[in-house]
CSV table of C-alpha atoms and ligand atoms in Angstrom, one decimal:
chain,number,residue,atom,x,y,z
M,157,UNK,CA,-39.3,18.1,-12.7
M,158,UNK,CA,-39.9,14.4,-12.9
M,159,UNK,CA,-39.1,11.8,-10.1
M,160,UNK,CA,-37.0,9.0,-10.8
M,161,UNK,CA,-37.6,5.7,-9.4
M,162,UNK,CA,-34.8,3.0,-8.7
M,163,UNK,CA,-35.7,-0.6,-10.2
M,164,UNK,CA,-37.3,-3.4,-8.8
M,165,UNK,CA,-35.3,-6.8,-6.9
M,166,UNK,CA,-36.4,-8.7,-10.2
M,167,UNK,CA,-34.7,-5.9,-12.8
M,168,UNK,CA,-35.8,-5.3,-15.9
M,169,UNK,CA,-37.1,-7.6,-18.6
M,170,UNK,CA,-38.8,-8.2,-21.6
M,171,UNK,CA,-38.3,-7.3,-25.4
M,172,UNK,CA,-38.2,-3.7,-27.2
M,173,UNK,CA,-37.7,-2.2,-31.0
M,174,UNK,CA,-36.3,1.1,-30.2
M,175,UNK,CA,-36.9,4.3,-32.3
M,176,UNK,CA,-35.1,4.9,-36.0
M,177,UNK,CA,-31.7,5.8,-35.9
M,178,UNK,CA,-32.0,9.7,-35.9
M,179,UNK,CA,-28.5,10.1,-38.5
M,180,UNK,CA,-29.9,7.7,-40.8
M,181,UNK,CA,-33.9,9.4,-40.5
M,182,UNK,CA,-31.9,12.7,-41.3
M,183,UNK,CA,-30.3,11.8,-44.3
M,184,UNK,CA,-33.2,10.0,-45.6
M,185,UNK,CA,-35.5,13.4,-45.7
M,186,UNK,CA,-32.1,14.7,-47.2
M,187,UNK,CA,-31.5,13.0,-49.7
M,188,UNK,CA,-35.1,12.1,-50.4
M,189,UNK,CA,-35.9,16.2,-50.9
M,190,UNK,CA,-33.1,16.4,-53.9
M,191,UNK,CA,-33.7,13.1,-55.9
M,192,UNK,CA,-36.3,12.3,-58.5
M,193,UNK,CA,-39.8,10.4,-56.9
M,194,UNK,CA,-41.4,9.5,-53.7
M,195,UNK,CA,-38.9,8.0,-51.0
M,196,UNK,CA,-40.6,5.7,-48.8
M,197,UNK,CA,-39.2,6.0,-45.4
M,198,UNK,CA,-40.0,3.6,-42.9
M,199,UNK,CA,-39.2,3.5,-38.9
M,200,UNK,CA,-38.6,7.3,-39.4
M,201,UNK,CA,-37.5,8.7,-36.1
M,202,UNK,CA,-40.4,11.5,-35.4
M,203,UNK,CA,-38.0,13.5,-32.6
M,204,UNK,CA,-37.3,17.2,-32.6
M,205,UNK,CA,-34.4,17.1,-34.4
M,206,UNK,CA,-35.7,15.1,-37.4
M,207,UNK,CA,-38.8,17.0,-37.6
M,208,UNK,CA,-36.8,20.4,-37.8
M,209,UNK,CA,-35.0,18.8,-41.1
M,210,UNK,CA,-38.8,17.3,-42.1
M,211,UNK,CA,-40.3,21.3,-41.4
M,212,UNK,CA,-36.9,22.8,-43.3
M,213,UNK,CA,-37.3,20.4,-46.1
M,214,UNK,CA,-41.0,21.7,-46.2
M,215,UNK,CA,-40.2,25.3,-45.9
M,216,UNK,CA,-38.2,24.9,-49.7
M,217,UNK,CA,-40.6,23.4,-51.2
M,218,UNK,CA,-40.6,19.9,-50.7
M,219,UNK,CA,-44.0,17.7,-50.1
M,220,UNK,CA,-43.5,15.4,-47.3
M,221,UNK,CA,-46.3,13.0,-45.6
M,222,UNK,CA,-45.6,11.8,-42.5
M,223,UNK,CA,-48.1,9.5,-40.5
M,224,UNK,CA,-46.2,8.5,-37.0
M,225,UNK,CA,-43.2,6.8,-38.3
M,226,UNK,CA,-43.6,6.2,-41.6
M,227,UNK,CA,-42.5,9.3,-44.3
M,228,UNK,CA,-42.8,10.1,-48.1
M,229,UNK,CA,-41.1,12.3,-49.9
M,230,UNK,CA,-42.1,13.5,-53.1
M,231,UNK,CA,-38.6,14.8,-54.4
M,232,UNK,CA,-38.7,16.3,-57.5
M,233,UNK,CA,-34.4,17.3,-57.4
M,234,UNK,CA,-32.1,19.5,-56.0
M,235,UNK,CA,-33.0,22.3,-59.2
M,236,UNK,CA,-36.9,22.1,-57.7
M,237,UNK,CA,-36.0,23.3,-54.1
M,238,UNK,CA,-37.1,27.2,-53.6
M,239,UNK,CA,-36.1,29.7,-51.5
M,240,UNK,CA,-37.9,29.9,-47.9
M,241,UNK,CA,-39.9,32.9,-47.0
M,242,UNK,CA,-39.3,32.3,-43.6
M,243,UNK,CA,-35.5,31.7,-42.5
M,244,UNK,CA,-34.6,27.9,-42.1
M,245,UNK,CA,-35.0,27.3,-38.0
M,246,UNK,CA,-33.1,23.9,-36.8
M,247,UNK,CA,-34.1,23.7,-33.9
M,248,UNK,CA,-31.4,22.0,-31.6
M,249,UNK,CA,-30.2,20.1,-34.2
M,250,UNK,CA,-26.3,20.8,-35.7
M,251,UNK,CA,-27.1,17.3,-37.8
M,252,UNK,CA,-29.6,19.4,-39.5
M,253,UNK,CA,-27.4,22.6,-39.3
M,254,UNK,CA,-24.5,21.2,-40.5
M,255,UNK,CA,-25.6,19.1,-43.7
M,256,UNK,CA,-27.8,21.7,-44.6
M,257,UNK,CA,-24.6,24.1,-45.2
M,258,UNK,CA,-23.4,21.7,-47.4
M,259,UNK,CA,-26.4,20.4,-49.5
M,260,UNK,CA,-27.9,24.3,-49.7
M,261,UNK,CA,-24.3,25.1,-51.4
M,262,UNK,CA,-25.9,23.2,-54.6
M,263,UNK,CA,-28.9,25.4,-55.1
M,264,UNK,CA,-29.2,29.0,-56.9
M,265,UNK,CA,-30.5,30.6,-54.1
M,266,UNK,CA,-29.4,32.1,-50.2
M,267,UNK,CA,-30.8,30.7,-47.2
M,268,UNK,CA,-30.6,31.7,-43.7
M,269,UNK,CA,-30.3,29.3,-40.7
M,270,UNK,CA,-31.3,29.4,-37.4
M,271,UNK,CA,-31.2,28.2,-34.5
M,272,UNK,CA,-32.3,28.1,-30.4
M,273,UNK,CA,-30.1,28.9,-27.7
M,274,UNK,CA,-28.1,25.6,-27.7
M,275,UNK,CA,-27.5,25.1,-30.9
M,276,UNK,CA,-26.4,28.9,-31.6
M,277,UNK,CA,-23.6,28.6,-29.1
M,278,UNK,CA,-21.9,25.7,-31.2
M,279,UNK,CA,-19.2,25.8,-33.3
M,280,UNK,CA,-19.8,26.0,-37.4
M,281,UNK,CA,-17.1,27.1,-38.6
M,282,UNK,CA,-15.8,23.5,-39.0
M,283,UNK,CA,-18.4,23.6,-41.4
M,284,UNK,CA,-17.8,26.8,-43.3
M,285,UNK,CA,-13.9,26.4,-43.6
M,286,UNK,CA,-13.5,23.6,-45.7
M,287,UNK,CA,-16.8,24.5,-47.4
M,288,UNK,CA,-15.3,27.8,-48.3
M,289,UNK,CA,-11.8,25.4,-49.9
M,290,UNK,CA,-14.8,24.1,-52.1
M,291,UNK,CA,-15.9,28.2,-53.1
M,292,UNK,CA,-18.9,28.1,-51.0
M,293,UNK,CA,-19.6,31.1,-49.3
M,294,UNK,CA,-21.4,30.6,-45.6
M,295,UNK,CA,-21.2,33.6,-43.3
M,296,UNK,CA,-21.6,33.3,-39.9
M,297,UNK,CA,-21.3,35.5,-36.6
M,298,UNK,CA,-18.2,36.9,-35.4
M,299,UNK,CA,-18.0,33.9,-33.0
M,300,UNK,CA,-18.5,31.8,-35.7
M,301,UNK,CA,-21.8,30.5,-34.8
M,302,UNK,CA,-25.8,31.1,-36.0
M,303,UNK,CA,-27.7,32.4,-37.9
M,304,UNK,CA,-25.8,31.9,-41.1
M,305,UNK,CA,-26.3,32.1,-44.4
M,306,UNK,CA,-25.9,29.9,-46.8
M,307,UNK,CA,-24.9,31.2,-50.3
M,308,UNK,CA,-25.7,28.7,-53.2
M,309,UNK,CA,-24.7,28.5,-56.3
M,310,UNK,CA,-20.9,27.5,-56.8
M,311,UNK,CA,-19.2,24.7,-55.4
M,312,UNK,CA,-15.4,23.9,-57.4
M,313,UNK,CA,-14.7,20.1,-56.9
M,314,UNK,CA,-11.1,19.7,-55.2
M,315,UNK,CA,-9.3,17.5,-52.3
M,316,UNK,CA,-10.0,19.0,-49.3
M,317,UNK,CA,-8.6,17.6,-45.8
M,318,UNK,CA,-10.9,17.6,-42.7
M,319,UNK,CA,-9.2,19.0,-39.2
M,320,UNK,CA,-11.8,17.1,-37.2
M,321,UNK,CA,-12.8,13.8,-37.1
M,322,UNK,CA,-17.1,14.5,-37.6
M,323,UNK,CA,-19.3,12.9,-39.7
M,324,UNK,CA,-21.4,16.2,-40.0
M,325,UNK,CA,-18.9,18.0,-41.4
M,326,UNK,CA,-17.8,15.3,-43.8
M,327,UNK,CA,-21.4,14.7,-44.9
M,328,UNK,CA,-21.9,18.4,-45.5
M,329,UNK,CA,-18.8,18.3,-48.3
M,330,UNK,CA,-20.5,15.2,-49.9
M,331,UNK,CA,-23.8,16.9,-50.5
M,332,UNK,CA,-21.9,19.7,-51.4
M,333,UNK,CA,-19.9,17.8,-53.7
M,334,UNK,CA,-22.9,16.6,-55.8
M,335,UNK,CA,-23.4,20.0,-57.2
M,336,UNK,CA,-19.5,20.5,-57.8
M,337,UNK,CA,-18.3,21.1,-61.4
M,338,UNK,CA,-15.9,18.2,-60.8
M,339,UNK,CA,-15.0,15.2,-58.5
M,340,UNK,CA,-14.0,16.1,-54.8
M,341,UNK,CA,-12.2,14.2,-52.9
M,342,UNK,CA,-12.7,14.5,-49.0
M,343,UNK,CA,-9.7,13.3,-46.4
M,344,UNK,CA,-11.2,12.6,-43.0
M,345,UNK,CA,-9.3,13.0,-39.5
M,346,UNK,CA,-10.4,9.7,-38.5
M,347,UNK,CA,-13.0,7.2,-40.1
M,348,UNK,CA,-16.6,8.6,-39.3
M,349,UNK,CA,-19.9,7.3,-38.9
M,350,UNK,CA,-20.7,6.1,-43.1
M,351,UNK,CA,-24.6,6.6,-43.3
M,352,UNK,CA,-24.6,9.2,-46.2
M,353,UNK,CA,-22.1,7.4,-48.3
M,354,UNK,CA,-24.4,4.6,-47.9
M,355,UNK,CA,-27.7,6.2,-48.4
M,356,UNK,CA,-26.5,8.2,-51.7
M,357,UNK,CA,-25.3,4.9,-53.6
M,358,UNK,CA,-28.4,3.1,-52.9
M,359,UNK,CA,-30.0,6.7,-54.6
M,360,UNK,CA,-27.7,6.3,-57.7
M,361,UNK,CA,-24.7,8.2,-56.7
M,362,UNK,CA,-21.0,7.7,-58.0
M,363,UNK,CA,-19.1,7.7,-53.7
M,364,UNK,CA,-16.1,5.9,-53.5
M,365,UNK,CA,-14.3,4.8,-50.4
M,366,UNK,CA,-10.7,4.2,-50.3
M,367,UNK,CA,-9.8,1.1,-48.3
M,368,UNK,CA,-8.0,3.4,-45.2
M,369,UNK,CA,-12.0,4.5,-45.0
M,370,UNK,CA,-10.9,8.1,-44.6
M,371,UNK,CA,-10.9,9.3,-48.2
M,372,UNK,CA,-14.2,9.7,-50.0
M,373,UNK,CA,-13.9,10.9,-53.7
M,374,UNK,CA,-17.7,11.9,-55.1
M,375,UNK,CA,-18.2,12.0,-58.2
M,376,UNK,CA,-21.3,15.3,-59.0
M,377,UNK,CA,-24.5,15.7,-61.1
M,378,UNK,CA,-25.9,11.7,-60.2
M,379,UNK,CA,-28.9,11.5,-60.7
M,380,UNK,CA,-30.8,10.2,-57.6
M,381,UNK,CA,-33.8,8.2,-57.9
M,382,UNK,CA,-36.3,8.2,-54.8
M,383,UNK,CA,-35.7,4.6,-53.0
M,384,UNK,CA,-37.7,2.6,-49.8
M,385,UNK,CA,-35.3,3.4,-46.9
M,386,UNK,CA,-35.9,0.8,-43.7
M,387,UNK,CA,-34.6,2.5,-40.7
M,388,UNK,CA,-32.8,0.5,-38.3
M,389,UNK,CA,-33.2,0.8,-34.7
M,390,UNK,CA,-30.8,3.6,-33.1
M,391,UNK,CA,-27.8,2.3,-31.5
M,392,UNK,CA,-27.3,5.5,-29.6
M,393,UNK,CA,-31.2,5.1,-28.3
M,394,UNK,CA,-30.6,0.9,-27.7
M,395,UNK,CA,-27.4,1.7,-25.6
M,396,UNK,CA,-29.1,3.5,-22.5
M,397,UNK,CA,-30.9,0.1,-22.1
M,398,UNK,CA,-28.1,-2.3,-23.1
M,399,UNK,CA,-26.2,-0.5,-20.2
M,400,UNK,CA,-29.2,-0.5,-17.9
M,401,UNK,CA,-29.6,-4.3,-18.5
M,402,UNK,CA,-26.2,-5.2,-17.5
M,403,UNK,CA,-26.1,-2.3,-14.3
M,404,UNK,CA,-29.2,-3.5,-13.0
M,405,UNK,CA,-29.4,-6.9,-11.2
M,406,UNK,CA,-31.6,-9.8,-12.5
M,407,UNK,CA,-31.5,-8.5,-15.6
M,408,UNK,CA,-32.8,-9.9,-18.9
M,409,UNK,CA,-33.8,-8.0,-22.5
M,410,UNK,CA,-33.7,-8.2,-26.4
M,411,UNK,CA,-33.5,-5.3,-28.5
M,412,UNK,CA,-34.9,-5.7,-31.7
M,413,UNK,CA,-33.6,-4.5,-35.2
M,414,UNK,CA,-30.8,-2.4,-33.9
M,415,UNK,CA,-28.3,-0.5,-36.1
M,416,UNK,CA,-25.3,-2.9,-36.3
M,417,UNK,CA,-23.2,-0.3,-38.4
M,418,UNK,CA,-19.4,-1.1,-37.3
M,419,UNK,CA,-19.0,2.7,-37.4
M,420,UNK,CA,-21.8,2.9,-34.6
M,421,UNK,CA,-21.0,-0.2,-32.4
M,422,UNK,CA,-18.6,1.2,-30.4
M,423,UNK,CA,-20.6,1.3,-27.2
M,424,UNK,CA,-20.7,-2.3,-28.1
M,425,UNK,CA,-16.8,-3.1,-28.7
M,426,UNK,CA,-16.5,-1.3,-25.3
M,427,UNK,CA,-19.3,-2.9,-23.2
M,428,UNK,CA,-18.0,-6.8,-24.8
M,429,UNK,CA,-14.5,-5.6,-23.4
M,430,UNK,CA,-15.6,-4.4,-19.7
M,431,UNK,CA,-17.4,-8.1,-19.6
M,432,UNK,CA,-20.8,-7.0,-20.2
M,433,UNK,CA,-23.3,-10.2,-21.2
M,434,UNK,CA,-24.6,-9.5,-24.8
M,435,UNK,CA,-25.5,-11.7,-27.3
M,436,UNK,CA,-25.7,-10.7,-31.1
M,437,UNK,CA,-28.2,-12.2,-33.9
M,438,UNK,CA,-27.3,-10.1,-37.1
M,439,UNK,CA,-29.7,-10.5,-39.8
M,440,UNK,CA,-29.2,-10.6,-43.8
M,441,UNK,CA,-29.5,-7.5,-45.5
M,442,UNK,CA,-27.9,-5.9,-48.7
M,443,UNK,CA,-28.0,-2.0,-46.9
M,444,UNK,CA,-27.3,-0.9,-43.6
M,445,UNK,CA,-26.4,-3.8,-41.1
M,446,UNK,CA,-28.8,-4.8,-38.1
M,447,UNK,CA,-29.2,-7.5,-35.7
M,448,UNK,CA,-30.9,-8.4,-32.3
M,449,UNK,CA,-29.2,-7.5,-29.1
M,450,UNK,CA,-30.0,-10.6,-26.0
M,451,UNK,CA,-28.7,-8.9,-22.7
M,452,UNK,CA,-27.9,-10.2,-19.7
M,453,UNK,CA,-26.7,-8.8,-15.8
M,454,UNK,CA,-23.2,-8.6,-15.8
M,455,UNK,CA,-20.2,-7.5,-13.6
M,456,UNK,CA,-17.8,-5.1,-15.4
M,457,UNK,CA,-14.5,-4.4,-15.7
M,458,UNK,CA,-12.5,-0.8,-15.9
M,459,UNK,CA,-11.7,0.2,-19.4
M,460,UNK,CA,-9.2,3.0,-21.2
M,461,UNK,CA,-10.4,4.8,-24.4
M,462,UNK,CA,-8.3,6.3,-26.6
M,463,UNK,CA,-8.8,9.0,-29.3
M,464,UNK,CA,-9.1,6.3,-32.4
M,465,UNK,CA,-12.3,4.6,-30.5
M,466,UNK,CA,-14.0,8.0,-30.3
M,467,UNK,CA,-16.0,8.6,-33.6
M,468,UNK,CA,-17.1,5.0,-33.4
M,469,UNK,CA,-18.9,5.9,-29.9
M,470,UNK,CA,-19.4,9.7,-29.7
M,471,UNK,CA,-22.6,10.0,-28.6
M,472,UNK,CA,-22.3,6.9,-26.2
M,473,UNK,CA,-19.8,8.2,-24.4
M,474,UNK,CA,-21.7,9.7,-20.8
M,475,UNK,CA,-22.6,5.8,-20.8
M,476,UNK,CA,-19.1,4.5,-21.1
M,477,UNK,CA,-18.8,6.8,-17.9
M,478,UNK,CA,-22.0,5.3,-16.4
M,479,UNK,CA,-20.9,2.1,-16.8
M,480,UNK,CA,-17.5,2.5,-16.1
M,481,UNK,CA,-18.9,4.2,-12.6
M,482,UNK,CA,-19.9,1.0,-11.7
M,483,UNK,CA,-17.0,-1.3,-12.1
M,484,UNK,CA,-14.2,-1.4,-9.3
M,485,UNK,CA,-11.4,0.4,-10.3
M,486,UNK,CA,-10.3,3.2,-12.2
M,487,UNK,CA,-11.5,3.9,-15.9
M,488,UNK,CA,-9.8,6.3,-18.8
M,489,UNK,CA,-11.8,8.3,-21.5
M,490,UNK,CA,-9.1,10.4,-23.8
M,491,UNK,CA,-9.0,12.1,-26.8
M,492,UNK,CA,-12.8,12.9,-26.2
M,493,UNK,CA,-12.8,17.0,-26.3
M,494,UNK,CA,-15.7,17.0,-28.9
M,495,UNK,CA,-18.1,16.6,-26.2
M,496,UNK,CA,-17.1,19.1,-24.3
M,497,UNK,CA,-19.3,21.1,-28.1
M,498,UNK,CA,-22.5,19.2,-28.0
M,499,UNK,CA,-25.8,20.3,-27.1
M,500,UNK,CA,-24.1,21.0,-23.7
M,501,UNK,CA,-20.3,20.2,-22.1
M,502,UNK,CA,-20.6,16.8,-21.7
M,503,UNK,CA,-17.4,16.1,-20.4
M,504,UNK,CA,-18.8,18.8,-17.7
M,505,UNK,CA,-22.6,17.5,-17.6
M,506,UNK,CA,-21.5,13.8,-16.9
M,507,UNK,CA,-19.1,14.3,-14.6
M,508,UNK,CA,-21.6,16.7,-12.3
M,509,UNK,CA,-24.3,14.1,-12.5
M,510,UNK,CA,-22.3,10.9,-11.5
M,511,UNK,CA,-20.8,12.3,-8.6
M,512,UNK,CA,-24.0,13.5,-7.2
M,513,UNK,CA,-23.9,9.3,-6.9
M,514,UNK,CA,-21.0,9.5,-4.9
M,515,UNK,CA,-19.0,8.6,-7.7
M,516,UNK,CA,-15.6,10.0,-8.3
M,517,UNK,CA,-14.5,11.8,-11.4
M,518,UNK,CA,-11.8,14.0,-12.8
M,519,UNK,CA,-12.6,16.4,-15.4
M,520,UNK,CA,-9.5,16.3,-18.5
M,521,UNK,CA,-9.5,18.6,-21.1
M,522,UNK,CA,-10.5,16.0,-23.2
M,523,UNK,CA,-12.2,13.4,-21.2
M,524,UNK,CA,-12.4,11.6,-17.7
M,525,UNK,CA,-11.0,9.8,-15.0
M,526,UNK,CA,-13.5,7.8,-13.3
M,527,UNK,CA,-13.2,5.8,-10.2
M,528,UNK,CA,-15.7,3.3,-10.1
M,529,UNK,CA,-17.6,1.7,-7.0
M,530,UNK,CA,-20.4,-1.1,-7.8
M,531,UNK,CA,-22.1,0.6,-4.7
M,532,UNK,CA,-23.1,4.1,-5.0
M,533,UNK,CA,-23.9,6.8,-2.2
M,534,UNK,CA,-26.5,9.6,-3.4
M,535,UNK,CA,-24.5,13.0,-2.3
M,536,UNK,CA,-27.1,14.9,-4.0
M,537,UNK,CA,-30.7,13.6,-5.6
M,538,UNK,CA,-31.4,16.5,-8.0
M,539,UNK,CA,-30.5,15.3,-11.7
M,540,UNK,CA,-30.2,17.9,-14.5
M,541,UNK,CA,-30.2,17.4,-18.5
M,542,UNK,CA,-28.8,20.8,-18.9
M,543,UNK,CA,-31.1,20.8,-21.7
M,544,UNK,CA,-29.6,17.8,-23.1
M,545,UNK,CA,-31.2,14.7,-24.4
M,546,UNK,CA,-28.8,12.0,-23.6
M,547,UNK,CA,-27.7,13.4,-20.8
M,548,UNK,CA,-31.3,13.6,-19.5
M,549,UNK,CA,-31.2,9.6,-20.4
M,550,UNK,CA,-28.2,8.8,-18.9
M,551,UNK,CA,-29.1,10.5,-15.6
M,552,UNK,CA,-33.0,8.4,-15.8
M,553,UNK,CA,-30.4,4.9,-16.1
M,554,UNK,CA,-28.4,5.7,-13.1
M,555,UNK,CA,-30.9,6.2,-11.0
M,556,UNK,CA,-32.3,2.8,-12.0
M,557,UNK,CA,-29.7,1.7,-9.6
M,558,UNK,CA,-29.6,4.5,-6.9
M,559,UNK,CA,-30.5,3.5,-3.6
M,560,UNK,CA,-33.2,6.4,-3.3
M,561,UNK,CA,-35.7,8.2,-5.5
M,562,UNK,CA,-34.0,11.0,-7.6
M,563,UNK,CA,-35.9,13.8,-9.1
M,564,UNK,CA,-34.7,15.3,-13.4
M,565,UNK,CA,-35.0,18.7,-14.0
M,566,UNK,CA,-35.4,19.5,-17.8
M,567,UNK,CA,-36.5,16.3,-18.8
M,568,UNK,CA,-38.6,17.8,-21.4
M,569,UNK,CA,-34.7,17.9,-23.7
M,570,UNK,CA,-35.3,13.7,-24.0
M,571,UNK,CA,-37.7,13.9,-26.7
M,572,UNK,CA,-35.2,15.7,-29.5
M,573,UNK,CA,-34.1,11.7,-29.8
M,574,UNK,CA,-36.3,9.6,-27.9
M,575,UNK,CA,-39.9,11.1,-27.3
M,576,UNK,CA,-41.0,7.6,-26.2
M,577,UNK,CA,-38.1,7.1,-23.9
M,578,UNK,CA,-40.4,7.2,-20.3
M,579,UNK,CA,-42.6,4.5,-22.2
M,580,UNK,CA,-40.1,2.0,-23.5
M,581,UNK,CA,-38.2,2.0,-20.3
M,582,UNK,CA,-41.7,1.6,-18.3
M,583,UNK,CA,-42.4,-1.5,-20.4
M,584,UNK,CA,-38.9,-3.4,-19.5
M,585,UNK,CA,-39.5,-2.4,-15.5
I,666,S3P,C1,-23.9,12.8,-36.3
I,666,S3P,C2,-22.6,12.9,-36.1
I,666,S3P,C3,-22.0,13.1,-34.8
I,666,S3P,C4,-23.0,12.8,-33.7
I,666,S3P,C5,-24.3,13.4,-33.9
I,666,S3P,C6,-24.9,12.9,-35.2
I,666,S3P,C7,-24.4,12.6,-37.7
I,666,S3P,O1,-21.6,14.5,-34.6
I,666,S3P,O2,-22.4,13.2,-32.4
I,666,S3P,O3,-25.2,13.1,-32.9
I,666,S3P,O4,-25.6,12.3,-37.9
I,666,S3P,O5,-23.7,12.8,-38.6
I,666,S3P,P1,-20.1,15.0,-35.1
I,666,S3P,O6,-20.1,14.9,-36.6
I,666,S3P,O7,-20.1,16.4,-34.6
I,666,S3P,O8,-19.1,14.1,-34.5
């Protein structure tokens, strides 16, 4: 249980370099494990989730150093992973989970997953179906949940077209695909964050993205070559204190070498359009896009978001609430019923933690109704992650401006994304 204090008259203030982005930290041990050479991989996120895929990726055979945040992999190919003697345990992360289905499909071997309470409650057979179109066989519960198993060996190249718009389940057909016996060509729902696209060009692989960004075709056998990968900064991490920065008075930061990926910057779209005061210094680069983020106090405005705007903002969504909680008026989340499958219900979570600050939500199938107040009145002033890492964060940010102290149960659930969260956010009070 860990108390929660509101911030000072003078707000917060000062600069911060927030954690690796965890997708991109992900896909780097990935794809570093089945190329050829040592992948350098720098501002690695070391949270739970990642270090599951970093433990997996050791499990079947892979050397990996790891000194705080900076990673090498000494990949020596897909054909050099081995079977595990142990089964595969991911933790509470479906990244992991998910893309593992997919790349595993390409070796000769069967693996079992794993997984803890969370995670095995979550849905996977998004991930088996269209596998399966491909001829990979993954079997799963009853429920279709964990433990599964992974059958490798044969993956037949074809179009396949994706029921739901998630970048896990498109980036476990494209690591499947590179062991195919022919192209694939993969037809997303909606556009999806791009980071393994990215990543496996700059390894030596044949992706190509049709100009409607939904339609991937990958080419199989490349041959990756080991690479340095620079993480940028996590955009999902950055946003609990771009929002806290504008919700708290007096307010002044800069976020350093942020992820500035337009299929990540949603939360940033959104926060521009509700009137929130944030400057943006991008810098040159030839991979992944990143910048500075100079944020100011700032009143904001209600806001509707539809379906389209989702993928682009997923995981920021419990702040679009919080922030939307705070403007005058009434604000709209739709076409959001993928949170209500993420470590926990968000749709459920957030809406139980803002109205313990007097703030009124509806709950919709698939998203919120939020009536927002700039001034709050605690009802209740025991928070609760439900086990859930940004949840956890989002309740630490509201309290920021909660006219009393607030206690968080389960805080412990921050550290799958953001084990220095309690520090950073100390350093800008
Ligand atoms: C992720 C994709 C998203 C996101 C998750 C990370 C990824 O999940 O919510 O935190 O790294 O591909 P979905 O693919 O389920 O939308």
């Amino acid at each position: 249980m860990k108390p929660l204090s509101k911030a000072s008259q003078q707000g917060l203030h000062g600069t911060l370099a927030v954690p690796g982005d965890k997708s991109i930290s992900h896909r780097a041990l990935m794809i570093g494990s089945i190329s050829q050479g040592a992948t350098h991989i720098h501002h690695f996120l070391a949270g739970q989730d990642c270090l599951s895929t970093l433990k997996a990726f050791q499990d079947l055979g892979v050397e990996i150093e790891r000194q705080q945040d900076e990673v090498i992999v000494h990949g020596k190919g897909m054909m050099h992973l081995r079977p595990a003697s142990i089964p595969l345990d991911m933790g509470n992360s479906g990244t992991t989970t998910r893309l593992m289905m997919g790349l595993l499909a390409g070796t000769s071997f069967t693996s079992t997953l794993i997984g803890d309470q969370s995670l095995s409650k979550r849905p996977m057979k998004r991930v088996s179906e269209p596998l399966s179109e491909l001829g990979v066989q993954v079997k799963l519960t009853e429920k279709g949940t964990l433990p599964a198993q992974v059958v490798g060996g044969t993956v037949h190249g074809k179009t396949v077209k994706l029921q739901v718009a998630s970048a896990q389940v498109k980036s476990a057909l494209i690591l499947a695909a590179l062991a195919a016996d022919q192209p694939t060509t993969i037809i997303e729902k909606l556009p999806t964050r791009n980071h393994t696209e990215i990543m496996l060009r700059q390894f030596g692989a044949e992706i190509e993205t049709a100009t409607n960004q939904r339609t991937i075709t990958v080419q199989p056998h490349p041959d990756l070559v080991g690479q340095d990968v620079q993480v940028p900064g996590d955009m999902s991490s950055a946003a609990f204190f771009m929002v806290a920065a504008t919700i708290i008075p007096n307010s002044e930061i800069t976020l350093k070498n942020v992820s500035l990926n337009p299929t990540r910057t949603g939360i940033l779209r959104t926060m521009l359009k509700m009137g929130a005061d944030i400057r943006v210094v991008e810098h040159e680069t030839t991979g992944e896009p990143f910048g500075d983020l100079h944020v100011k106090t700032s009143k904001l405005h209600p806001i509707e978001i539809a379906e389209t705007e989702i993928p682009a903002l997923i995981d920021e969504l419990p702040l679009v609430a919080l922030s939307a909680a705070t403007a005058s008026g009434i604000s709209k989340i739709t076409g959001a019923a993928e949170l209500r499958v993420k470590e926990t219900d968000r749709i459920q979570a957030v809406s139980n933690e803002l109205r313990k600050f007097g703030v009124q939500v509806e709950e919709l199938p698939d998203g919120m109704i939020i009536q927002g107040q700039p001034d709050w009145k605690v009802q209740d002033s025991h928070l609760d992650s439900y086990g859930d890492h940004r949840i956890g964060m989002m309740d630490v940010i509201a309290a920021l401006k909660a006219e009393q102290s607030m206690i968080l149960e389960n805080e412990a659930a921050i550290s799958v994304s953001y084990p220095d969260f309690f520090t950073d956010l100390q350093h800008l009070m």
